Amino acid sequence: MGLKTQFKLRARRQAKLMRALRKSLELRARVNRTDRIRPDDILCFTTLRNEYLRLPYFLDYYRQQGVAHFLMVDNGSDDGTTDYLEAQRDVSLWTTRASYKASCFGVDWLNHLQWRYGAEHWCLVADVDEFLLYPYADTRPLHALTDWLDSQGRKSFSAMLLDMYPKGPIASQPYREGQNPFEIARWFDAANYSIKRNPLMNNLWIQGGVRQRLFMADAPEQAPALNKVPLVRWSRKYAYVSSSHMVLPRGLNRVYDESGGEQASGVLLHAKFLDTIMAKAGEELQRCEHYAESREYRAYDLTLREGQNLWCEQSTEYINWRQLEILGLMSKGDWA
Amino acid sequence: MNTATPSLGVVMLCHTALDRAAQVARFWLKAGCAVALHIDSAVPQAQVTALQAELGAHPLLRMAPRLRCDWGSWNIVAASQSGAELLLREFDSIGHVLLCSGSCLPLRPAADLVTHLNANEGTDFIESVAVDHADWITGGLSRERFTLYFPFSWRKQRWLFDRAVDLQRRFHISREIPRPLEPHMGSQWWCLSRATLDAILTHPKRKRFERYFKGCWIPDESYFQTLVRLHGRRIESHSLTLVKFDRNGRPNLFYDDHLQLLRRSDCYLARKIWPQADKLYQFFLTDQARKMPPVPPEPAKIDRYFELAERQRTEGRAGLYMQSRFPPDDSGQAVTAGPYSVFSGFDQLFRNFDYWLGQVTGNRAHGHLYAPERANFHGGAEVWHGAISNSAALRDYNPRMFLTNLIWATRGERQCFSITARDHVPPDLMWFMAKDSNAQISLVSGCFLLPLFRGEYKPDDVLAHVAWLQKREQHMLSVLQSRWVRADVRVWTLAEFLNAPESNLQSVAAKIAPDASIASQGLPNMQSLDGLEDFLRALRNKGLPPVLLRDFEGRTGVR
């Protein structure tokens, strides 16, 4: 690594932070309860839009794991999401009608909130359809993990996005409010992931899973990235670059071992493929507010409308974290 | 046991999670043991007051003078000394003093420990290993801990610490070890008899020894461990406290899900317990443990549990590429998860070779996994284990991970597949397989011409096509015959192979399934080679450089 690269990345990080500051002008605090945050609390940061149906389960899931406070940006919901969140005692809510795309898909807003409220805390960045699963999640709270990471001197934790899907046409199993989405979307692709190293940012670039298998088979290089570093012991110097896929300084992206051993890692179970995606795909196509001209949503709209089955006979049914660890999708590392 | 005459004194060194420390202190007090609490002076006074209020005044409870106990500092020893002195002075009946931390958890009823100690009056339970034989030390220094000066903190000033050590090594600086001390080391948690402690604490040279140990590195692991050798009459060199260190020398934490594991320990205490492990504290500090049928101690099981975790961190699972394990090819480990077999030329020479291979070896053999059109999985499947798609575009996007994923997803079932010159096998994949000791590669050269000869497909420009295939096969051969090969490679020319097809096939199949016998299945059905010579001659006469066909000239004469 040359000095030049170091300076470039440093400039990029600072530009990202300045941008976050500028974009923070777009945020309006609807309810700010951040004075309730205690020093050791684990915080969750989320951008969302029209997620009323999914929120109850999302909040409960993370409350049970031990997240103490949710800092959320509501990007123009009109389905009651805003009022629902305002009533939650562990949620601080900001609203904005500004462009999601122009805010780097929410990254700028969240970077600002993390800069302002997240420093020295373990911060989790998760969308409403992303559910963190870490080793021993069934017996140990999230605090056990962050305490252990602290004792190891680690500041970031990797959790790959794992796309989950139902068996049969998506529309045939409607999601109910408060329901565990993985009762419906309980299948996944176990071993069709492509990994490349990104030498500039030090991260691994992971693609694959059902989205690449079905929607991007003709253009695999355009398949969405699945690598994520969603849990970071935040500092005011840090900035996410693109979603939670990459973070600067790039040392935080070094969440993998290169000598043959395994670092501890988790999985973000992705409950994207529920019947709710049909309405979402239609709406997002109108708004064109998503990555690369909403290419993804166009593909979903086309294929899912025809009742295509995401499931194949080699799909794996989800059981628990130990199963994912045996399959090699996540690892206990040396956390015993 | 009479509360007025405790036979066991417990010194507890606490610095965090005081509520848990209080819980454990109550456990000892309830069992009639005397307790001296040492609370790190870094703990705010408010918390200490709260703790004292919670515990109340108890005739067996004493508070030791507070010191600041940094990791590895002399003050840890000083706090242990003062706590032990306090207990020995105030309670004449004490026969043993146990040193533990605020995050140690008793694993058995206190009465069991007291009985054990009473039965071993005068015995010192302390891990004390002669330093020249202590091979468990993590951190690099062993004897040098006792002979160098350590002005800098290892935790906070690592760079200066290392430079200071280097400098002293270069100039052969060595402190003198006061006679008659013989450096010993061991776990810092001990249980010593009154006689031994008295002897250590009232030794005429105590001040001299203290001055010396203050300059040693991590004296809490060596002060008592060395001095006990001067005074102890009977030493059980085995700590009563279970501690498992990770490779950074930090104690592993115990959580609720370790309950069954901890029940199998042969120790009386365990450290370190995660403060929020409610179930562990609930189970071991109440009489719940006694209500369950006892389990025979199996300390080896605990060792194995942590060894496995350690190995997963340092060696990992061979052949797995994932978000937190991404080794380079030269990491020294197997690059794939299990053995596999690659064939080239066989299916062009024999009809339904993959079917035959499957019959002989009992495996499901694939066709050409790297064919330009698609990955030809066994039975024409569209997806294989792990939801690996047969799409050529997806495969060609990362051909190497296509292979490693396949081998990983089918662990326990040997994969067999064919490649040929026209397949999409990039040079780096060829090298990858050739250097992989899990690979068995069998190649019959020249067979790539057979489909053309049989007219199975007709390229626009036959000459250019043949030249291109020839070049690609030459590359494959040059890789397979290089000196970097670690795979099990067999290469025949067509003529060589046809000299003894049966024994050649047998030798290949035997490596896949040792008891495979091709006698029962017979030879696969060989395609006719009649007229191959004419075909080659025609190619040459059309203008293909003779040098390209030189290899084939002799071979076709066989039939």
Tab-separated table of N, CA and C in Angstrom, chain B residues 342-448:
chain	number	residue	atom	x	y	z
B	342	VAL	N	-10.484	-35.807	-12.273
B	342	VAL	CA	-10.708	-35.092	-13.521
B	342	VAL	C	-10.225	-35.988	-14.667
B	343	PHE	N	-11.047	-36.139	-15.673
B	343	PHE	CA	-10.697	-36.978	-16.817
B	343	PHE	C	-10.655	-36.135	-18.073
B	344	SER	N	-9.706	-36.448	-18.919
B	344	SER	CA	-9.684	-35.756	-20.198
B	344	SER	C	-9.407	-36.780	-21.285
B	345	GLY	N	-10.275	-36.821	-22.305
B	345	GLY	CA	-10.086	-37.720	-23.428
B	345	GLY	C	-10.851	-39.013	-23.307
B	346	PHE	N	-11.166	-39.433	-22.093
B	346	PHE	CA	-11.794	-40.745	-21.908
B	346	PHE	C	-13.172	-40.815	-22.540
B	347	ASP	N	-13.955	-39.751	-22.336
B	347	ASP	CA	-15.324	-39.812	-22.842
B	347	ASP	C	-15.364	-39.649	-24.362
B	348	GLN	N	-14.228	-39.193	-24.945
B	348	GLN	CA	-14.194	-39.087	-26.400
B	348	GLN	C	-13.780	-40.421	-27.023
B	349	LEU	N	-13.103	-41.196	-26.192
B	349	LEU	CA	-12.640	-42.495	-26.656
B	349	LEU	C	-13.701	-43.572	-26.411
B	350	PHE	N	-14.416	-43.448	-25.278
B	350	PHE	CA	-15.401	-44.465	-24.890
B	350	PHE	C	-16.793	-43.862	-24.904
B	351	ARG	N	-17.747	-44.677	-25.337
B	351	ARG	CA	-19.137	-44.235	-25.300
B	351	ARG	C	-19.650	-44.286	-23.860
B	352	ASN	N	-20.406	-43.294	-23.443
B	352	ASN	CA	-21.018	-43.260	-22.101
B	352	ASN	C	-19.993	-43.523	-21.001
B	353	PHE	N	-18.872	-42.883	-21.118
B	353	PHE	CA	-17.817	-43.119	-20.130
B	353	PHE	C	-18.262	-42.747	-18.714
B	354	ASP	N	-18.981	-41.621	-18.571
B	354	ASP	CA	-19.376	-41.199	-17.214
B	354	ASP	C	-20.313	-42.221	-16.576
B	355	TYR	N	-21.204	-42.786	-17.389
B	355	TYR	CA	-22.099	-43.814	-16.854
B	355	TYR	C	-21.279	-45.023	-16.390
B	356	TRP	N	-20.369	-45.432	-17.237
B	356	TRP	CA	-19.529	-46.590	-16.907
B	356	TRP	C	-18.727	-46.330	-15.621
B	357	LEU	N	-18.164	-45.128	-15.536
B	357	LEU	CA	-17.359	-44.786	-14.366
B	357	LEU	C	-18.200	-44.848	-13.096
B	358	GLY	N	-19.412	-44.336	-13.206
B	358	GLY	CA	-20.324	-44.367	-12.061
B	358	GLY	C	-20.619	-45.795	-11.641
B	359	GLN	N	-20.838	-46.661	-12.627
B	359	GLN	CA	-21.136	-48.060	-12.316
B	359	GLN	C	-19.959	-48.728	-11.614
B	360	VAL	N	-18.761	-48.461	-12.098
B	360	VAL	CA	-17.582	-49.135	-11.563
B	360	VAL	C	-17.226	-48.628	-10.169
B	361	THR	N	-17.327	-47.328	-9.974
B	361	THR	CA	-16.842	-46.762	-8.704
B	361	THR	C	-17.958	-46.493	-7.713
B	362	GLY	N	-19.198	-46.581	-8.159
B	362	GLY	CA	-20.298	-46.301	-7.246
B	362	GLY	C	-20.505	-44.820	-7.004
B	363	ASN	N	-19.923	-43.955	-7.813
B	363	ASN	CA	-20.111	-42.517	-7.677
B	363	ASN	C	-21.064	-41.992	-8.746
B	364	ARG	N	-21.519	-40.766	-8.536
B	364	ARG	CA	-22.286	-40.124	-9.590
B	364	ARG	C	-21.323	-39.254	-10.394
B	365	ALA	N	-20.911	-39.750	-11.554
B	365	ALA	CA	-19.928	-38.995	-12.330
B	365	ALA	C	-20.624	-37.954	-13.196
B	366	HIS	N	-20.030	-36.761	-13.228
B	366	HIS	CA	-20.581	-35.689	-14.074
B	366	HIS	C	-20.013	-35.828	-15.484
B	367	GLY	N	-20.603	-35.075	-16.403
B	367	GLY	CA	-20.025	-34.946	-17.733
B	367	GLY	C	-19.002	-33.835	-17.731
B	368	HIS	N	-19.011	-33.014	-18.782
B	368	HIS	CA	-18.081	-31.886	-18.871
B	368	HIS	C	-18.621	-30.719	-18.057
B	369	LEU	N	-18.064	-30.497	-16.877
B	369	LEU	CA	-18.572	-29.413	-16.022
B	369	LEU	C	-18.234	-28.047	-16.602
B	370	TYR	N	-17.195	-27.995	-17.428
B	370	TYR	CA	-16.781	-26.691	-17.961
B	370	TYR	C	-17.079	-26.575	-19.458
B	371	ALA	N	-18.080	-27.324	-19.934
B	371	ALA	CA	-18.448	-27.242	-21.347
B	371	ALA	C	-18.910	-25.824	-21.678
B	372	PRO	N	-18.664	-25.365	-22.903
B	372	PRO	CA	-19.027	-23.992	-23.258
B	372	PRO	C	-20.518	-23.714	-23.096
B	373	GLU	N	-21.368	-24.718	-23.300
B	373	GLU	CA	-22.811	-24.458	-23.278
B	373	GLU	C	-23.341	-24.378	-21.858
B	374	ARG	N	-22.961	-25.349	-21.016
B	374	ARG	CA	-23.463	-25.387	-19.644
B	374	ARG	C	-22.610	-26.368	-18.854
B	375	ALA	N	-22.797	-26.347	-17.539
B	375	ALA	CA	-22.135	-27.351	-16.704
B	375	ALA	C	-22.958	-28.626	-16.768
B	376	ASN	N	-22.380	-29.678	-17.309
B	376	ASN	CA	-23.132	-30.922	-17.478
B	376	ASN	C	-23.062	-31.761	-16.214
B	377	PHE	N	-23.985	-31.462	-15.295
B	377	PHE	CA	-24.033	-32.241	-14.058
B	377	PHE	C	-24.556	-33.644	-14.360
B	378	HIS	N	-24.316	-34.518	-13.433
B	378	HIS	CA	-24.799	-35.893	-13.549
B	378	HIS	C	-26.304	-35.901	-13.825
B	379	GLY	N	-26.706	-36.671	-14.797
B	379	GLY	CA	-28.122	-36.808	-15.098
B	379	GLY	C	-28.750	-35.550	-15.683
B	380	GLY	N	-27.934	-34.622	-16.140
B	380	GLY	CA	-28.468	-33.408	-16.754
B	380	GLY	C	-29.151	-32.471	-15.768
B	381	ALA	N	-28.810	-32.563	-14.473
B	381	ALA	CA	-29.457	-31.722	-13.466
B	381	ALA	C	-29.172	-30.245	-13.731
B	382	GLU	N	-30.176	-29.389	-13.425
B	382	GLU	CA	-29.985	-27.950	-13.631
B	382	GLU	C	-29.261	-27.304	-12.464
B	383	VAL	N	-29.441	-27.864	-11.270
B	383	VAL	CA	-28.705	-27.379	-10.095
B	383	VAL	C	-28.133	-28.579	-9.374
B	384	TRP	N	-27.014	-28.379	-8.760
B	384	TRP	CA	-26.394	-29.444	-7.985
B	384	TRP	C	-26.338	-29.026	-6.528
B	385	HIS	N	-25.798	-29.862	-5.684
B	385	HIS	CA	-25.765	-29.590	-4.242
B	385	HIS	C	-25.312	-28.160	-3.953
B	386	GLY	N	-25.945	-27.548	-2.948
B	386	GLY	CA	-25.587	-26.174	-2.621
B	386	GLY	C	-26.241	-25.185	-3.564
B	387	ALA	N	-27.177	-25.659	-4.410
B	387	ALA	CA	-27.877	-24.816	-5.388
B	387	ALA	C	-26.905	-24.230	-6.407
B	388	ILE	N	-25.894	-24.993	-6.771
B	388	ILE	CA	-24.960	-24.540	-7.793
B	388	ILE	C	-25.611	-24.720	-9.159
B	389	SER	N	-25.703	-23.639	-9.902
B	389	SER	CA	-26.448	-23.639	-11.161
B	389	SER	C	-25.598	-24.212	-12.290
B	390	ASN	N	-26.265	-24.723	-13.318
B	390	ASN	CA	-25.517	-25.243	-14.463
B	390	ASN	C	-25.253	-24.157	-15.507
B	391	SER	N	-25.611	-22.917	-15.180
B	391	SER	CA	-25.423	-21.832	-16.149
B	391	SER	C	-23.937	-21.600	-16.430
B	392	ALA	N	-23.609	-21.556	-17.720
B	392	ALA	CA	-22.210	-21.353	-18.089
B	392	ALA	C	-21.731	-19.963	-17.674
B	393	ALA	N	-22.615	-18.967	-17.786
B	393	ALA	CA	-22.214	-17.600	-17.450
B	393	ALA	C	-21.869	-17.493	-15.970
B	394	LEU	N	-22.693	-18.102	-15.122
B	394	LEU	CA	-22.428	-18.041	-13.680
B	394	LEU	C	-21.139	-18.789	-13.356
B	395	ARG	N	-20.958	-19.929	-14.009
B	395	ARG	CA	-19.757	-20.714	-13.752
B	395	ARG	C	-18.510	-19.944	-14.208
B	396	ASP	N	-18.596	-19.371	-15.400
B	396	ASP	CA	-17.420	-18.694	-15.950
B	396	ASP	C	-17.113	-17.384	-15.236
B	397	TYR	N	-18.075	-16.892	-14.465
B	397	TYR	CA	-17.821	-15.664	-13.715
B	397	TYR	C	-16.763	-15.912	-12.648
B	398	ASN	N	-16.771	-17.108	-12.082
B	398	ASN	CA	-15.747	-17.457	-11.093
B	398	ASN	C	-15.501	-18.965	-11.160
B	399	PRO	N	-14.782	-19.404	-12.209
B	399	PRO	CA	-14.643	-20.841	-12.472
B	399	PRO	C	-14.016	-21.587	-11.310
B	400	ARG	N	-13.145	-20.914	-10.616
B	400	ARG	CA	-12.439	-21.576	-9.545
B	400	ARG	C	-13.346	-21.814	-8.351
B	401	MET	N	-14.143	-20.807	-8.008
B	401	MET	CA	-15.059	-21.021	-6.887
B	401	MET	C	-16.181	-21.968	-7.268
B	402	PHE	N	-16.477	-22.062	-8.579
B	402	PHE	CA	-17.435	-23.078	-9.011
B	402	PHE	C	-16.931	-24.451	-8.557
B	403	LEU	N	-15.649	-24.679	-8.761
B	403	LEU	CA	-15.060	-25.964	-8.369
B	403	LEU	C	-14.994	-26.117	-6.852
B	404	THR	N	-14.445	-25.106	-6.166
B	404	THR	CA	-14.285	-25.251	-4.714
B	404	THR	C	-15.647	-25.347	-4.034
B	405	ASN	N	-16.638	-24.596	-4.527
B	405	ASN	CA	-17.994	-24.706	-3.971
B	405	ASN	C	-18.536	-26.112	-4.151
B	406	LEU	N	-18.342	-26.646	-5.347
B	406	LEU	CA	-18.865	-27.982	-5.640
B	406	LEU	C	-18.237	-29.025	-4.709
B	407	ILE	N	-16.934	-28.955	-4.564
B	407	ILE	CA	-16.251	-29.935	-3.715
B	407	ILE	C	-16.682	-29.764	-2.256
B	408	TRP	N	-16.849	-28.492	-1.833
B	408	TRP	CA	-17.269	-28.234	-0.452
B	408	TRP	C	-18.687	-28.728	-0.215
B	409	ALA	N	-19.577	-28.432	-1.176
B	409	ALA	CA	-20.991	-28.762	-0.971
B	409	ALA	C	-21.244	-30.261	-1.045
B	410	THR	N	-20.314	-31.019	-1.610
B	410	THR	CA	-20.535	-32.457	-1.747
B	410	THR	C	-19.540	-33.243	-0.906
B	411	ARG	N	-19.124	-32.645	0.222
B	411	ARG	CA	-18.170	-33.338	1.094
B	411	ARG	C	-18.656	-34.754	1.378
B	412	GLY	N	-17.756	-35.699	1.277
B	412	GLY	CA	-18.136	-37.089	1.536
B	412	GLY	C	-18.477	-37.842	0.268
B	413	GLU	N	-18.676	-37.148	-0.830
B	413	GLU	CA	-18.958	-37.834	-2.096
B	413	GLU	C	-17.947	-37.351	-3.134
B	414	ARG	N	-17.144	-38.256	-3.627
B	414	ARG	CA	-16.102	-37.855	-4.552
B	414	ARG	C	-16.693	-37.378	-5.869
B	415	GLN	N	-16.227	-36.226	-6.342
B	415	GLN	CA	-16.703	-35.681	-7.609
B	415	GLN	C	-15.789	-36.143	-8.738
B	416	CYS	N	-16.401	-36.616	-9.843
B	416	CYS	CA	-15.650	-37.001	-11.029
B	416	CYS	C	-16.225	-36.214	-12.201
B	417	PHE	N	-15.373	-35.616	-12.996
B	417	PHE	CA	-15.884	-34.902	-14.161
B	417	PHE	C	-14.833	-34.872	-15.258
B	418	SER	N	-15.274	-34.494	-16.465
B	418	SER	CA	-14.393	-34.485	-17.622
B	418	SER	C	-14.090	-33.052	-18.042
B	419	ILE	N	-12.922	-32.886	-18.615
B	419	ILE	CA	-12.603	-31.619	-19.272
B	419	ILE	C	-11.955	-31.969	-20.611
B	420	THR	N	-11.982	-31.031	-21.512
B	420	THR	CA	-11.280	-31.230	-22.766
B	420	THR	C	-10.789	-29.879	-23.272
B	421	ALA	N	-10.066	-29.923	-24.363
B	421	ALA	CA	-9.405	-28.706	-24.808
B	421	ALA	C	-10.382	-27.570	-25.098
B	422	ARG	N	-11.598	-27.904	-25.597
B	422	ARG	CA	-12.496	-26.811	-25.959
B	422	ARG	C	-13.300	-26.290	-24.765
B	423	ASP	N	-13.186	-26.914	-23.610
B	423	ASP	CA	-13.942	-26.472	-22.440
B	423	ASP	C	-13.410	-25.150	-21.897
B	424	HIS	N	-14.253	-24.496	-21.109
B	424	HIS	CA	-13.872	-23.211	-20.525
B	424	HIS	C	-13.070	-23.407	-19.245
B	425	VAL	N	-11.903	-23.992	-19.409
B	425	VAL	CA	-11.021	-24.155	-18.248
B	425	VAL	C	-9.883	-23.150	-18.391
B	426	PRO	N	-9.953	-22.030	-17.688
B	426	PRO	CA	-8.909	-21.019	-17.844
B	426	PRO	C	-7.585	-21.515	-17.267
B	427	PRO	N	-6.481	-20.940	-17.731
B	427	PRO	CA	-5.162	-21.407	-17.277
B	427	PRO	C	-5.024	-21.421	-15.763
B	428	ASP	N	-5.572	-20.412	-15.081
B	428	ASP	CA	-5.345	-20.389	-13.627
B	428	ASP	C	-6.097	-21.523	-12.945
B	429	LEU	N	-7.221	-21.937	-13.513
B	429	LEU	CA	-7.942	-23.072	-12.930
B	429	LEU	C	-7.146	-24.361	-13.148
B	430	MET	N	-6.545	-24.456	-14.349
B	430	MET	CA	-5.727	-25.636	-14.645
B	430	MET	C	-4.573	-25.737	-13.645
B	431	TRP	N	-3.940	-24.618	-13.400
B	431	TRP	CA	-2.850	-24.593	-12.419
B	431	TRP	C	-3.360	-24.947	-11.025
B	432	PHE	N	-4.525	-24.394	-10.715
B	432	PHE	CA	-5.110	-24.622	-9.391
B	432	PHE	C	-5.296	-26.122	-9.154
B	433	MET	N	-5.858	-26.806	-10.171
B	433	MET	CA	-6.101	-28.243	-10.005
B	433	MET	C	-4.780	-29.019	-9.974
B	434	ALA	N	-3.852	-28.612	-10.827
B	434	ALA	CA	-2.584	-29.340	-10.901
B	434	ALA	C	-1.817	-29.243	-9.588
B	435	LYS	N	-1.971	-28.122	-8.900
B	435	LYS	CA	-1.233	-27.929	-7.650
B	435	LYS	C	-2.001	-28.438	-6.436
B	436	ASP	N	-3.186	-28.990	-6.664
B	436	ASP	CA	-4.044	-29.427	-5.574
B	436	ASP	C	-3.828	-30.914	-5.306
B	437	SER	N	-3.381	-31.233	-4.113
B	437	SER	CA	-3.095	-32.641	-3.823
B	437	SER	C	-4.372	-33.473	-3.733
B	438	ASN	N	-5.533	-32.818	-3.705
B	438	ASN	CA	-6.790	-33.567	-3.701
B	438	ASN	C	-7.199	-34.025	-5.096
B	439	ALA	N	-6.542	-33.484	-6.115
B	439	ALA	CA	-6.985	-33.756	-7.481
B	439	ALA	C	-6.324	-35.012	-8.031
B	440	GLN	N	-7.117	-35.797	-8.759
B	440	GLN	CA	-6.562	-36.906	-9.533
B	440	GLN	C	-6.882	-36.584	-10.985
B	441	ILE	N	-5.851	-36.355	-11.788
B	441	ILE	CA	-6.086	-35.926	-13.160
B	441	ILE	C	-5.553	-36.991	-14.111
B	442	SER	N	-6.410	-37.510	-14.976
B	442	SER	CA	-6.006	-38.535	-15.938
B	442	SER	C	-6.309	-37.999	-17.330
B	443	LEU	N	-5.306	-38.015	-18.173
B	443	LEU	CA	-5.482	-37.387	-19.484
B	443	LEU	C	-4.921	-38.285	-20.585
B	444	VAL	N	-5.729	-38.487	-21.619
B	444	VAL	CA	-5.253	-39.179	-22.807
B	444	VAL	C	-5.131	-38.119	-23.896
B	445	SER	N	-3.902	-37.837	-24.304
B	445	SER	CA	-3.732	-36.687	-25.191
B	445	SER	C	-4.136	-37.028	-26.616
B	446	GLY	N	-4.587	-36.037	-27.326
B	446	GLY	CA	-4.952	-36.204	-28.727
B	446	GLY	C	-6.407	-36.544	-28.946
B	447	CYS	N	-7.118	-36.934	-27.870
B	447	CYS	CA	-8.495	-37.362	-28.050
B	447	CYS	C	-9.421	-36.234	-28.489
B	448	PHE	N	-8.970	-34.987	-28.294
B	448	PHE	CA	-9.840	-33.866	-28.659
B	448	PHE	C	-10.181	-33.883	-30.146
